[in-house]
Short mmCIF file of N, CA and C in Angstrom, two decimals:
data_model
loop_
_atom_site.label_atom_id
_atom_site.label_comp_id
_atom_site.label_asym_id
_atom_site.label_seq_id
_atom_site.Cartn_x
_atom_site.Cartn_y
_atom_site.Cartn_z
N UNK A 1 0.83 -1.10 0.00
CA UNK A 1 0.09 0.02 0.11
C UNK A 1 1.02 1.15 -0.02
N UNK A 2 2.03 1.24 0.61
CA UNK A 2 2.78 2.20 0.74
C UNK A 2 3.23 2.64 -0.60
N UNK A 3 3.79 1.56 -1.17
CA UNK A 3 4.27 1.69 -2.64
C UNK A 3 3.21 2.28 -3.63
N UNK A 4 2.15 2.08 -3.42
CA UNK A 4 0.87 2.49 -4.09
C UNK A 4 0.70 3.74 -3.90
N UNK A 5 0.87 4.26 -2.47
CA UNK A 5 0.44 5.54 -2.12
C UNK A 5 1.57 6.54 -2.74
N UNK A 6 2.81 6.10 -2.83
CA UNK A 6 3.96 6.70 -3.28
C UNK A 6 3.86 6.89 -4.89
N UNK A 7 3.32 5.94 -5.51
CA UNK A 7 3.04 5.91 -6.86
C UNK A 7 2.08 6.90 -7.22
N UNK A 8 0.91 6.92 -6.39
CA UNK A 8 -0.28 7.88 -6.63
C UNK A 8 0.18 9.32 -6.39
N UNK A 9 1.05 9.42 -5.35
CA UNK A 9 1.55 10.82 -5.04
C UNK A 9 2.47 11.39 -6.14
N UNK A 10 3.31 10.44 -6.59
CA UNK A 10 4.05 10.80 -7.75
C UNK A 10 3.21 11.26 -9.05
N UNK A 11 2.28 10.31 -9.24
CA UNK A 11 1.20 10.60 -10.31
C UNK A 11 0.53 11.81 -10.20
N UNK A 12 0.03 12.08 -8.98
CA UNK A 12 -0.63 13.36 -8.71
C UNK A 12 0.25 14.60 -8.92
N UNK A 13 1.40 14.42 -8.57
CA UNK A 13 2.50 15.61 -8.66
C UNK A 13 2.70 15.82 -10.05
N UNK A 14 2.80 14.74 -10.89
CA UNK A 14 2.97 15.02 -12.27
C UNK A 14 1.93 15.51 -12.94
N UNK A 15 0.63 15.13 -12.70
CA UNK A 15 -0.54 15.74 -13.10
C UNK A 15 -0.66 17.13 -12.72
N UNK A 16 -0.41 17.47 -11.58
CA UNK A 16 -0.50 18.96 -10.90
C UNK A 16 0.49 19.77 -11.74
N UNK A 17 1.67 19.23 -12.03
CA UNK A 17 2.68 19.95 -12.80
C UNK A 17 2.19 20.27 -14.23
N UNK A 18 1.69 19.10 -14.77
CA UNK A 18 1.21 19.26 -16.14
C UNK A 18 -0.07 20.16 -16.43
N UNK A 19 -0.92 20.05 -15.26
CA UNK A 19 -2.09 20.97 -15.36
C UNK A 19 -1.70 22.35 -15.25
N UNK A 20 -0.66 22.61 -14.28
CA UNK A 20 -0.37 24.08 -14.09
C UNK A 20 0.35 24.55 -15.33
N UNK A 21 1.32 23.55 -16.01
CA UNK A 21 1.91 23.92 -17.36
C UNK A 21 0.79 24.20 -18.32
N UNK A 22 -0.30 23.43 -18.53
CA UNK A 22 -1.39 23.72 -19.34
C UNK A 22 -2.05 24.88 -19.12
N UNK A 23 -2.25 24.99 -17.72
CA UNK A 23 -2.97 26.45 -17.49
C UNK A 23 -2.20 27.62 -17.87
N UNK A 24 -0.92 27.58 -17.73
CA UNK A 24 -0.03 28.72 -18.13
C UNK A 24 -0.03 28.87 -19.61
N UNK A 25 0.14 27.79 -20.31
CA UNK A 25 0.06 27.92 -21.81
C UNK A 25 -1.30 28.30 -22.32
N UNK A 26 -2.46 27.93 -21.44
CA UNK A 26 -3.68 28.42 -21.90
C UNK A 26 -3.79 29.85 -21.67
N UNK A 27 -3.32 30.33 -20.69
CA UNK A 27 -3.36 31.62 -20.25
C UNK A 27 -2.60 32.45 -21.35
N UNK A 28 -1.36 32.00 -21.70
CA UNK A 28 -0.31 32.75 -22.72
C UNK A 28 -1.07 32.64 -23.94
N UNK A 29 -1.86 31.67 -24.35
CA UNK A 29 -2.46 31.66 -25.64
C UNK A 29 -3.63 32.57 -25.77
N UNK A 30 -4.27 32.61 -24.67
CA UNK A 30 -5.43 33.41 -24.50
C UNK A 30 -5.03 34.91 -24.54
N UNK A 31 -4.13 35.27 -23.87
CA UNK A 31 -3.44 36.67 -23.99
C UNK A 31 -2.98 36.84 -25.35
N UNK A 32 -2.23 36.00 -26.12
CA UNK A 32 -1.90 36.22 -27.59
C UNK A 32 -3.09 36.40 -28.41
N UNK A 33 -4.02 35.60 -28.15
CA UNK A 33 -5.20 35.65 -29.01
C UNK A 33 -5.99 36.89 -28.80
N UNK A 34 -6.15 37.51 -27.60
CA UNK A 34 -6.58 38.79 -27.45
C UNK A 34 -5.67 39.95 -27.86
N UNK A 35 -4.37 39.83 -27.82
CA UNK A 35 -3.44 40.84 -28.46
C UNK A 35 -3.70 40.75 -29.78
N UNK A 36 -3.72 39.65 -30.61
CA UNK A 36 -3.80 39.71 -31.98
C UNK A 36 -5.33 40.11 -32.33
N UNK A 37 -6.28 39.60 -31.65
CA UNK A 37 -7.62 40.06 -31.98
C UNK A 37 -7.75 41.58 -31.96
N UNK A 38 -7.15 42.28 -30.98
CA UNK A 38 -7.07 43.72 -30.86
C UNK A 38 -6.42 44.23 -32.09
N UNK A 39 -5.21 43.70 -32.63
CA UNK A 39 -4.40 44.25 -33.59
C UNK A 39 -5.45 44.03 -35.01
N UNK A 40 -5.93 42.76 -34.97
CA UNK A 40 -6.78 42.55 -36.07
C UNK A 40 -7.75 43.52 -36.25
N UNK A 41 -8.62 43.86 -35.14
CA UNK A 41 -9.65 44.82 -34.99
C UNK A 41 -9.11 46.24 -35.55
N UNK A 42 -7.84 46.51 -35.07
CA UNK A 42 -7.49 47.83 -35.49
C UNK A 42 -7.28 47.81 -37.07
N UNK A 43 -6.68 46.76 -37.55
CA UNK A 43 -6.26 46.68 -39.01
C UNK A 43 -7.49 46.73 -39.83
N UNK A 44 -8.64 45.96 -39.26
CA UNK A 44 -9.90 45.90 -40.07
C UNK A 44 -10.49 47.26 -40.14
N UNK A 45 -10.29 48.06 -38.87
CA UNK A 45 -10.69 49.54 -38.87
C UNK A 45 -10.03 50.21 -39.83
N UNK A 46 -8.84 50.02 -39.99
CA UNK A 46 -7.99 50.86 -40.73
C UNK A 46 -8.28 50.70 -42.29
N UNK A 47 -8.59 49.36 -42.48
CA UNK A 47 -8.97 48.82 -43.87
C UNK A 47 -10.25 49.42 -44.24
N UNK A 48 -11.27 49.40 -43.19
CA UNK A 48 -12.64 49.98 -43.51
C UNK A 48 -12.48 51.55 -43.78
N UNK A 49 -11.55 52.35 -43.05
CA UNK A 49 -11.40 53.55 -43.32
C UNK A 49 -10.93 53.76 -44.69
N UNK A 50 -9.86 53.00 -45.14
CA UNK A 50 -9.24 53.06 -46.35
C UNK A 50 -10.24 52.86 -47.36
N UNK A 51 -11.04 51.95 -47.37
CA UNK A 51 -12.21 51.47 -48.31
C UNK A 51 -13.13 52.75 -48.40
N UNK A 52 -13.59 53.40 -47.16
CA UNK A 52 -14.39 54.50 -47.44
C UNK A 52 -13.71 55.53 -48.00
N UNK A 53 -12.44 55.81 -47.91
CA UNK A 53 -11.67 57.08 -48.49
C UNK A 53 -11.41 56.59 -50.03
N UNK A 54 -11.47 55.19 -50.28
CA UNK A 54 -11.21 55.01 -51.71
C UNK A 54 -12.51 55.23 -52.48
N UNK A 55 -13.65 54.96 -51.71
CA UNK A 55 -14.98 55.20 -52.35
C UNK A 55 -15.21 56.60 -52.43
N UNK A 56 -14.83 57.37 -51.46
CA UNK A 56 -15.03 58.95 -51.61
C UNK A 56 -14.28 59.49 -52.56
N UNK A 57 -13.02 59.20 -52.81
CA UNK A 57 -12.13 59.67 -53.83
C UNK A 57 -12.74 59.28 -55.11
N UNK A 58 -13.20 58.01 -55.39
CA UNK A 58 -13.93 57.66 -56.56
C UNK A 58 -15.01 58.55 -56.84
N UNK A 59 -15.95 58.74 -55.85
CA UNK A 59 -17.05 59.62 -56.15
C UNK A 59 -16.50 61.18 -56.35
N UNK A 60 -15.60 61.63 -55.81
CA UNK A 60 -14.98 62.81 -56.12
C UNK A 60 -14.38 63.06 -57.60
N UNK A 61 -13.81 61.79 -57.91
CA UNK A 61 -13.33 61.73 -59.29
C UNK A 61 -14.40 61.80 -60.27
N UNK A 62 -15.41 61.15 -60.12
CA UNK A 62 -16.48 61.17 -61.08
C UNK A 62 -17.26 62.43 -60.97
N UNK A 63 -17.31 63.21 -59.87
CA UNK A 63 -17.78 64.67 -59.83
C UNK A 63 -16.93 65.51 -60.49
N UNK A 64 -15.60 65.43 -60.29
CA UNK A 64 -14.65 66.32 -61.10
C UNK A 64 -14.80 66.16 -62.53
N UNK A 65 -14.91 64.97 -63.15
CA UNK A 65 -15.09 64.72 -64.53
C UNK A 65 -16.17 65.47 -64.88
N UNK A 66 -17.41 65.25 -64.19
CA UNK A 66 -18.74 65.82 -64.56
C UNK A 66 -18.59 67.36 -64.61
N UNK A 67 -18.16 68.08 -63.51
CA UNK A 67 -17.86 69.36 -63.63
C UNK A 67 -17.14 69.94 -64.77
N UNK A 68 -15.85 69.05 -64.90
CA UNK A 68 -15.05 69.61 -66.19
C UNK A 68 -15.77 69.51 -67.46
N UNK A 69 -16.51 68.43 -67.62
CA UNK A 69 -17.33 68.18 -68.80
C UNK A 69 -18.32 69.39 -69.05
N UNK A 70 -19.14 69.76 -67.85
CA UNK A 70 -20.07 70.72 -67.94
C UNK A 70 -19.52 72.11 -68.33
N UNK A 71 -18.37 72.30 -67.43
CA UNK A 71 -17.71 73.67 -67.67
C UNK A 71 -17.05 73.81 -69.11
N UNK A 72 -16.53 72.84 -69.71
CA UNK A 72 -16.18 72.67 -71.06
C UNK A 72 -17.36 73.07 -72.07
N UNK A 73 -18.52 72.23 -71.72
CA UNK A 73 -19.64 72.45 -72.67
C UNK A 73 -20.07 73.92 -72.60
N UNK A 74 -20.46 74.48 -71.38
CA UNK A 74 -20.62 75.74 -71.15
C UNK A 74 -19.82 76.70 -72.03
N UNK A 75 -18.54 76.68 -71.86
CA UNK A 75 -17.51 77.57 -72.31
C UNK A 75 -17.70 77.42 -73.96
N UNK A 76 -17.97 76.30 -74.48
CA UNK A 76 -17.80 76.14 -75.88
C UNK A 76 -19.15 76.85 -76.27
N UNK A 77 -20.24 76.73 -75.71
CA UNK A 77 -21.42 77.31 -76.04
C UNK A 77 -21.30 78.79 -76.00
N UNK A 78 -20.77 79.34 -74.97
CA UNK A 78 -20.64 80.76 -74.74
C UNK A 78 -19.56 81.26 -75.74
N UNK A 79 -18.57 80.62 -76.16
CA UNK A 79 -17.65 80.94 -77.17
C UNK A 79 -18.26 80.97 -78.63
N UNK A 80 -19.13 80.00 -78.71
CA UNK A 80 -19.85 79.99 -80.06
C UNK A 80 -20.71 81.31 -80.06
N UNK A 81 -21.61 81.59 -79.06
CA UNK A 81 -22.30 82.91 -78.97
C UNK A 81 -21.60 83.95 -79.21
N UNK A 82 -20.58 84.26 -78.43
CA UNK A 82 -19.60 85.27 -78.58
C UNK A 82 -19.29 85.38 -80.18
N UNK A 83 -18.70 84.35 -80.79
CA UNK A 83 -18.24 84.43 -82.11
C UNK A 83 -19.67 84.86 -83.12
N UNK A 84 -20.65 84.37 -82.79
CA UNK A 84 -21.91 84.78 -83.56
C UNK A 84 -22.29 86.41 -83.34
N UNK A 85 -22.02 86.79 -82.04
CA UNK A 85 -22.21 88.20 -81.83
C UNK A 85 -21.37 89.01 -82.53
N UNK A 86 -20.02 88.68 -82.44
CA UNK A 86 -18.93 89.45 -83.20
C UNK A 86 -19.18 89.51 -84.60
N UNK A 87 -19.61 88.36 -85.18
CA UNK A 87 -19.63 88.32 -86.56
C UNK A 87 -20.95 89.22 -87.04
N UNK A 88 -21.97 89.02 -86.33
CA UNK A 88 -23.20 89.88 -86.60
C UNK A 88 -22.85 91.28 -86.48
N UNK A 89 -22.15 91.72 -85.32
CA UNK A 89 -21.87 93.07 -85.05
C UNK A 89 -20.96 93.69 -86.20
N UNK A 90 -19.85 93.02 -86.52
CA UNK A 90 -19.10 93.42 -87.84
C UNK A 90 -19.71 93.56 -88.90
N UNK A 91 -20.67 92.52 -89.30
CA UNK A 91 -21.52 92.71 -90.48
C UNK A 91 -22.43 94.15 -90.53
N UNK A 92 -22.97 94.43 -89.30
CA UNK A 92 -23.93 95.55 -89.16
C UNK A 92 -22.96 96.65 -89.16
N UNK A 93 -21.77 96.67 -88.63
CA UNK A 93 -20.96 97.95 -88.53
C UNK A 93 -20.63 98.04 -90.06
N UNK A 94 -20.24 97.03 -90.97
CA UNK A 94 -19.78 97.44 -92.30
C UNK A 94 -21.02 97.89 -93.14
N UNK A 95 -22.46 97.21 -92.88
CA UNK A 95 -23.51 97.67 -93.44
C UNK A 95 -23.88 99.20 -93.12
N UNK A 96 -23.59 99.49 -91.94
CA UNK A 96 -23.96 100.92 -91.44
C UNK A 96 -22.96 101.87 -92.17
N UNK A 97 -21.56 101.51 -92.25
CA UNK A 97 -20.63 102.38 -92.87
C UNK A 97 -20.98 102.34 -94.29
N UNK A 98 -21.50 101.55 -95.02
CA UNK A 98 -21.88 101.54 -96.46
C UNK A 98 -23.11 102.42 -96.45
N UNK A 99 -24.05 102.31 -95.50
CA UNK A 99 -25.25 103.42 -95.42
C UNK A 99 -24.75 104.97 -95.35
N UNK A 100 -23.78 105.02 -94.36
CA UNK A 100 -23.30 106.32 -94.23
C UNK A 100 -22.70 107.04 -95.62
N UNK A 101 -21.85 106.18 -96.30
CA UNK A 101 -21.40 106.62 -97.42
C UNK A 101 -22.36 106.83 -98.64
N UNK A 102 -23.26 105.89 -98.51
CA UNK A 102 -24.58 106.23 -99.63
C UNK A 102 -25.04 107.71 -99.22
N UNK A 103 -25.33 107.72 -97.93
CA UNK A 103 -26.20 108.91 -97.64
C UNK A 103 -25.22 110.21 -97.79
N UNK A 104 -24.07 110.24 -97.41
CA UNK A 104 -22.98 111.22 -97.59
C UNK A 104 -23.19 111.73 -99.33
N UNK A 105 -23.09 110.64 -99.97
CA UNK A 105 -22.99 110.69 -101.49
C UNK A 105 -24.25 111.42 -101.90
N UNK A 106 -25.40 110.86 -101.40
CA UNK A 106 -26.76 111.38 -101.73
C UNK A 106 -27.02 112.85 -101.37
N UNK A 107 -26.55 113.17 -100.16
CA UNK A 107 -26.86 114.61 -99.81
C UNK A 107 -25.73 115.63 -100.28
N UNK A 108 -24.66 115.09 -100.79
CA UNK A 108 -23.60 115.71 -101.57
C UNK A 108 -23.73 116.01 -102.93
N UNK A 109 -24.90 115.37 -103.38
CA UNK A 109 -25.35 115.32 -104.84
C UNK A 109 -26.01 116.81 -105.10
N UNK A 110 -25.28 117.51 -105.80
CA UNK A 110 -25.67 118.99 -106.04
C UNK A 110 -26.73 118.92 -107.16
N UNK A 111 -26.88 118.01 -107.93
CA UNK A 111 -28.07 118.11 -109.00
C UNK A 111 -29.33 117.73 -108.30
N UNK A 112 -29.36 117.05 -106.98
CA UNK A 112 -30.58 117.06 -106.41
C UNK A 112 -30.91 118.05 -105.43
N UNK A 113 -29.86 118.45 -104.86
CA UNK A 113 -30.02 119.40 -103.73
C UNK A 113 -28.95 120.68 -104.00
N UNK A 114 -29.77 121.87 -103.96
CA UNK A 114 -28.90 123.13 -104.24
C UNK A 114 -28.14 123.57 -102.88
N UNK A 115 -28.59 123.02 -101.93
CA UNK A 115 -27.77 123.11 -100.58
C UNK A 115 -28.15 121.86 -99.97
N UNK A 116 -27.22 121.40 -99.14
CA UNK A 116 -27.27 120.39 -98.23
C UNK A 116 -28.47 120.37 -97.31
N UNK A 117 -29.30 119.52 -97.43
CA UNK A 117 -30.52 119.52 -96.29
C UNK A 117 -29.98 119.59 -94.82
N UNK A 118 -30.79 120.23 -94.10
CA UNK A 118 -30.30 120.45 -92.73
C UNK A 118 -30.29 119.16 -91.98
N UNK A 119 -31.33 118.36 -92.34
CA UNK A 119 -31.38 116.91 -91.62
C UNK A 119 -30.13 116.03 -91.83
N UNK A 120 -29.44 116.28 -93.02
CA UNK A 120 -28.37 115.40 -93.50
C UNK A 120 -27.46 115.14 -92.43
N UNK A 121 -26.78 116.09 -91.71
CA UNK A 121 -25.92 115.87 -90.53
C UNK A 121 -26.41 114.90 -89.50
N UNK A 122 -27.74 115.14 -89.22
CA UNK A 122 -28.45 114.55 -88.23
C UNK A 122 -28.57 113.03 -88.51
N UNK A 123 -28.86 112.83 -89.69
CA UNK A 123 -29.07 111.27 -90.14
C UNK A 123 -27.79 110.57 -90.32
N UNK A 124 -26.79 111.29 -90.76
CA UNK A 124 -25.50 110.62 -90.83
C UNK A 124 -24.84 110.53 -89.49
N UNK A 125 -24.97 111.61 -88.46
CA UNK A 125 -24.55 111.56 -87.16
C UNK A 125 -25.35 110.42 -86.34
N UNK A 126 -26.49 110.33 -86.58
CA UNK A 126 -27.27 108.96 -85.99
C UNK A 126 -26.70 107.64 -86.24
N UNK A 127 -26.49 107.48 -87.69
CA UNK A 127 -25.87 106.24 -88.29
C UNK A 127 -24.48 106.00 -87.67
N UNK A 128 -23.64 107.11 -87.54
CA UNK A 128 -22.42 107.09 -86.96
C UNK A 128 -22.50 106.35 -85.55
N UNK A 129 -23.39 106.94 -84.74
CA UNK A 129 -23.61 106.53 -83.28
C UNK A 129 -23.85 105.11 -83.38
N UNK A 130 -24.67 104.53 -84.17
CA UNK A 130 -25.23 103.26 -84.29
C UNK A 130 -24.07 102.40 -84.65
N UNK A 131 -23.11 102.93 -85.68
CA UNK A 131 -22.06 102.11 -86.20
C UNK A 131 -21.06 101.98 -85.06
N UNK A 132 -20.74 103.12 -84.36
CA UNK A 132 -19.86 103.11 -83.23
C UNK A 132 -20.51 102.14 -82.07
N UNK A 133 -21.80 102.02 -82.02
CA UNK A 133 -22.27 100.98 -80.97
C UNK A 133 -21.98 99.47 -81.42
N UNK A 134 -22.06 99.27 -82.62
CA UNK A 134 -21.68 98.03 -83.17
C UNK A 134 -20.12 97.75 -82.89
N UNK A 135 -19.33 98.69 -83.30
CA UNK A 135 -17.89 98.66 -83.03
C UNK A 135 -17.64 98.30 -81.67
N UNK A 136 -18.35 99.18 -80.70
CA UNK A 136 -18.09 98.88 -79.20
C UNK A 136 -18.60 97.36 -78.78
N UNK A 137 -19.67 97.00 -79.43
CA UNK A 137 -20.09 95.56 -79.09
C UNK A 137 -19.06 94.54 -79.33
N UNK A 138 -18.36 94.79 -80.60
CA UNK A 138 -17.44 93.86 -80.92
C UNK A 138 -16.24 94.00 -79.90
N UNK A 139 -15.72 95.14 -79.79
CA UNK A 139 -14.63 95.38 -78.66
C UNK A 139 -15.07 94.58 -77.38
N UNK A 140 -16.15 94.89 -76.94
CA UNK A 140 -16.47 94.41 -75.52
C UNK A 140 -16.69 92.92 -75.56
N UNK A 141 -17.24 92.36 -76.65
CA UNK A 141 -17.51 90.87 -76.61
C UNK A 141 -16.08 90.28 -76.72
N UNK A 142 -15.17 90.82 -77.73
CA UNK A 142 -13.93 90.19 -77.67
C UNK A 142 -13.11 90.23 -76.54
N UNK A 143 -13.27 91.23 -75.78
CA UNK A 143 -12.54 91.27 -74.41
C UNK A 143 -13.16 90.39 -73.43
N UNK A 144 -14.57 90.32 -73.32
CA UNK A 144 -15.09 89.47 -72.45
C UNK A 144 -14.85 88.00 -72.83
N UNK A 145 -14.80 87.64 -74.24
CA UNK A 145 -14.19 86.24 -74.61
C UNK A 145 -12.95 85.87 -74.17
N UNK A 146 -12.12 86.86 -74.41
CA UNK A 146 -10.61 86.69 -73.93
C UNK A 146 -10.55 86.43 -72.49
N UNK A 147 -11.32 87.21 -71.72
CA UNK A 147 -11.27 86.91 -70.30
C UNK A 147 -11.75 85.61 -69.91
N UNK A 148 -13.06 85.23 -70.45
CA UNK A 148 -13.64 83.97 -70.06
C UNK A 148 -12.77 82.86 -70.49
N UNK A 149 -12.08 83.01 -71.66
CA UNK A 149 -11.05 81.87 -72.06
C UNK A 149 -10.05 81.62 -71.10
N UNK A 150 -9.46 82.82 -70.74
CA UNK A 150 -8.42 82.80 -69.76
C UNK A 150 -8.68 82.12 -68.42
N UNK A 151 -9.97 82.30 -67.89
CA UNK A 151 -10.43 81.92 -66.62
C UNK A 151 -10.76 80.51 -66.82
N UNK A 152 -11.25 80.05 -68.08
CA UNK A 152 -11.69 78.77 -68.29
C UNK A 152 -10.44 78.01 -68.37
N UNK A 153 -9.33 78.37 -69.00
CA UNK A 153 -8.23 77.69 -69.13
C UNK A 153 -7.53 77.58 -67.84
N UNK A 154 -7.45 78.40 -66.86
CA UNK A 154 -7.20 78.42 -65.58
C UNK A 154 -7.87 77.35 -64.71
N UNK A 155 -9.09 77.49 -64.85
CA UNK A 155 -9.91 76.33 -64.14
C UNK A 155 -9.92 75.10 -64.68
N UNK A 156 -9.66 74.99 -65.88
CA UNK A 156 -9.48 73.53 -66.47
C UNK A 156 -8.20 73.05 -66.09
N UNK A 157 -7.10 73.87 -66.04
CA UNK A 157 -5.81 73.21 -65.57
C UNK A 157 -6.05 72.77 -64.05
N UNK A 158 -6.68 73.62 -63.37
CA UNK A 158 -6.70 73.14 -61.96
C UNK A 158 -7.62 71.71 -61.88
N UNK A 159 -8.50 71.67 -62.70
CA UNK A 159 -9.47 70.35 -62.70
C UNK A 159 -8.42 69.29 -63.08
N UNK A 160 -7.71 69.26 -64.17
CA UNK A 160 -6.72 68.38 -64.69
C UNK A 160 -5.85 67.91 -63.76
N UNK A 161 -5.40 68.88 -62.90
CA UNK A 161 -4.32 68.51 -61.95
C UNK A 161 -5.07 67.68 -60.82
N UNK A 162 -6.16 68.29 -60.32
CA UNK A 162 -6.82 67.45 -59.28
C UNK A 162 -7.39 66.10 -59.66
N UNK A 163 -7.89 65.86 -60.96
CA UNK A 163 -8.13 64.72 -61.54
C UNK A 163 -6.80 63.75 -61.61
N UNK A 164 -5.78 64.24 -61.99
CA UNK A 164 -4.66 63.50 -62.16
C UNK A 164 -4.27 63.12 -60.65
N UNK A 165 -4.23 63.97 -59.52
CA UNK A 165 -3.99 63.60 -58.33
C UNK A 165 -4.86 62.42 -57.76
N UNK A 166 -6.16 62.65 -57.93
CA UNK A 166 -7.06 61.71 -57.51
C UNK A 166 -6.86 60.25 -58.29
N UNK A 167 -6.63 60.31 -59.58
CA UNK A 167 -6.33 59.03 -60.22
C UNK A 167 -5.09 58.28 -59.57
N UNK A 168 -4.04 59.09 -59.39
CA UNK A 168 -2.85 58.51 -58.86
C UNK A 168 -3.19 57.90 -57.46
N UNK A 169 -4.00 58.71 -56.58
CA UNK A 169 -4.21 58.28 -55.28
C UNK A 169 -5.17 57.00 -55.31
N UNK A 170 -6.11 56.93 -56.28
CA UNK A 170 -6.75 55.75 -56.42
C UNK A 170 -6.25 54.56 -56.96
N UNK A 171 -5.16 54.75 -57.90
CA UNK A 171 -4.38 53.68 -58.31
C UNK A 171 -3.54 53.14 -57.35
N UNK A 172 -2.95 54.03 -56.50
CA UNK A 172 -2.27 53.52 -55.32
C UNK A 172 -2.94 52.86 -54.41
N UNK A 173 -4.06 53.23 -54.04
CA UNK A 173 -5.02 52.48 -53.05
C UNK A 173 -5.65 51.25 -53.80
N UNK A 174 -5.78 51.24 -55.09
CA UNK A 174 -6.33 50.03 -55.59
C UNK A 174 -5.09 48.83 -55.41
N UNK A 175 -3.91 49.42 -55.78
CA UNK A 175 -3.02 48.25 -55.64
C UNK A 175 -2.53 47.63 -54.32
N UNK A 176 -3.00 48.34 -53.37
CA UNK A 176 -2.74 47.79 -52.01
C UNK A 176 -4.08 47.10 -51.49
N UNK A 177 -5.33 47.22 -52.05
CA UNK A 177 -6.34 46.51 -51.55
C UNK A 177 -6.28 45.08 -52.22
N UNK A 178 -6.64 43.99 -51.46
CA UNK A 178 -6.67 42.56 -52.19
C UNK A 178 -7.90 42.80 -53.17
N UNK A 179 -7.73 41.92 -54.26
CA UNK A 179 -8.82 41.82 -55.25
C UNK A 179 -10.13 41.71 -54.86
N UNK A 180 -10.33 40.91 -53.81
CA UNK A 180 -11.84 40.79 -53.46
C UNK A 180 -12.28 42.00 -52.75
N UNK A 181 -11.47 42.79 -52.24
CA UNK A 181 -11.76 43.96 -51.34
C UNK A 181 -12.01 45.25 -52.11
N UNK A 182 -11.82 45.21 -53.34
CA UNK A 182 -12.13 46.34 -54.21
C UNK A 182 -13.63 46.79 -54.18
N UNK A 183 -13.85 48.16 -53.84
CA UNK A 183 -15.33 48.62 -53.74
C UNK A 183 -15.92 48.76 -55.05
N UNK A 184 -15.08 48.53 -56.11
CA UNK A 184 -15.82 48.74 -57.39
C UNK A 184 -14.73 49.38 -58.25
N UNK A 185 -14.44 48.91 -59.40
CA UNK A 185 -13.50 49.65 -60.31
C UNK A 185 -14.39 50.63 -60.88
N UNK A 186 -13.65 51.87 -60.71
CA UNK A 186 -14.10 53.14 -61.31
C UNK A 186 -13.34 53.50 -62.60
N UNK A 187 -13.87 52.90 -63.64
CA UNK A 187 -13.23 53.41 -64.95
C UNK A 187 -13.92 54.60 -65.42
N UNK A 188 -13.13 55.76 -65.72
CA UNK A 188 -13.79 56.75 -66.17
C UNK A 188 -13.15 57.27 -67.49
N UNK A 189 -14.28 57.99 -68.13
CA UNK A 189 -13.90 58.36 -69.50
C UNK A 189 -13.27 59.72 -69.34
N UNK A 190 -12.10 59.94 -69.82
CA UNK A 190 -11.41 61.18 -69.71
C UNK A 190 -11.82 62.08 -70.81
N UNK A 191 -11.83 63.29 -70.57
CA UNK A 191 -12.19 64.41 -71.48
C UNK A 191 -10.91 64.43 -72.42
N UNK A 192 -11.26 64.69 -73.54
CA UNK A 192 -10.14 64.92 -74.79
C UNK A 192 -9.20 66.10 -74.11
N UNK A 193 -8.18 66.00 -73.85
CA UNK A 193 -7.27 67.15 -73.36
C UNK A 193 -6.73 68.14 -74.57
#
């Protein structure tokens, strides 16, 4: 019995040591799991933030393309209207000049008038004012068109730079995300530069 008791005591000591070692290993493993779970949660949060940023930049890129396209369309329409205004004003200026010359020749005709009629200067003066208004319209429209073109070019350059930066940022972010995590490939149609 004494031998059995010693054997049981040794067996119990071995089991207690093994249980203590297992308990220590379990606690160490649990602590590691908790630490890695925290790290994983932080990485998942960072990944979520990056995916949100990716989606926001994609939306901003689409918006920038649309704004640039709309601004270009508006500028081209305004430019066409300005060109039409200039063409029509120049034609009216030329026609008015011709009318002034015809009237001057008419009133200067001594075979029809012994003396120049008193209203002659008034009629020619009125047509001269009208011609000058057409000339002024041409000058003002050309100046406005030049300014609008300069402002458009500045804004368009800004847009192209912003679009290029967004595309580069998206491409960089796209290469960092695993294929299954891409929130959607945003292929956009570039405006002809």
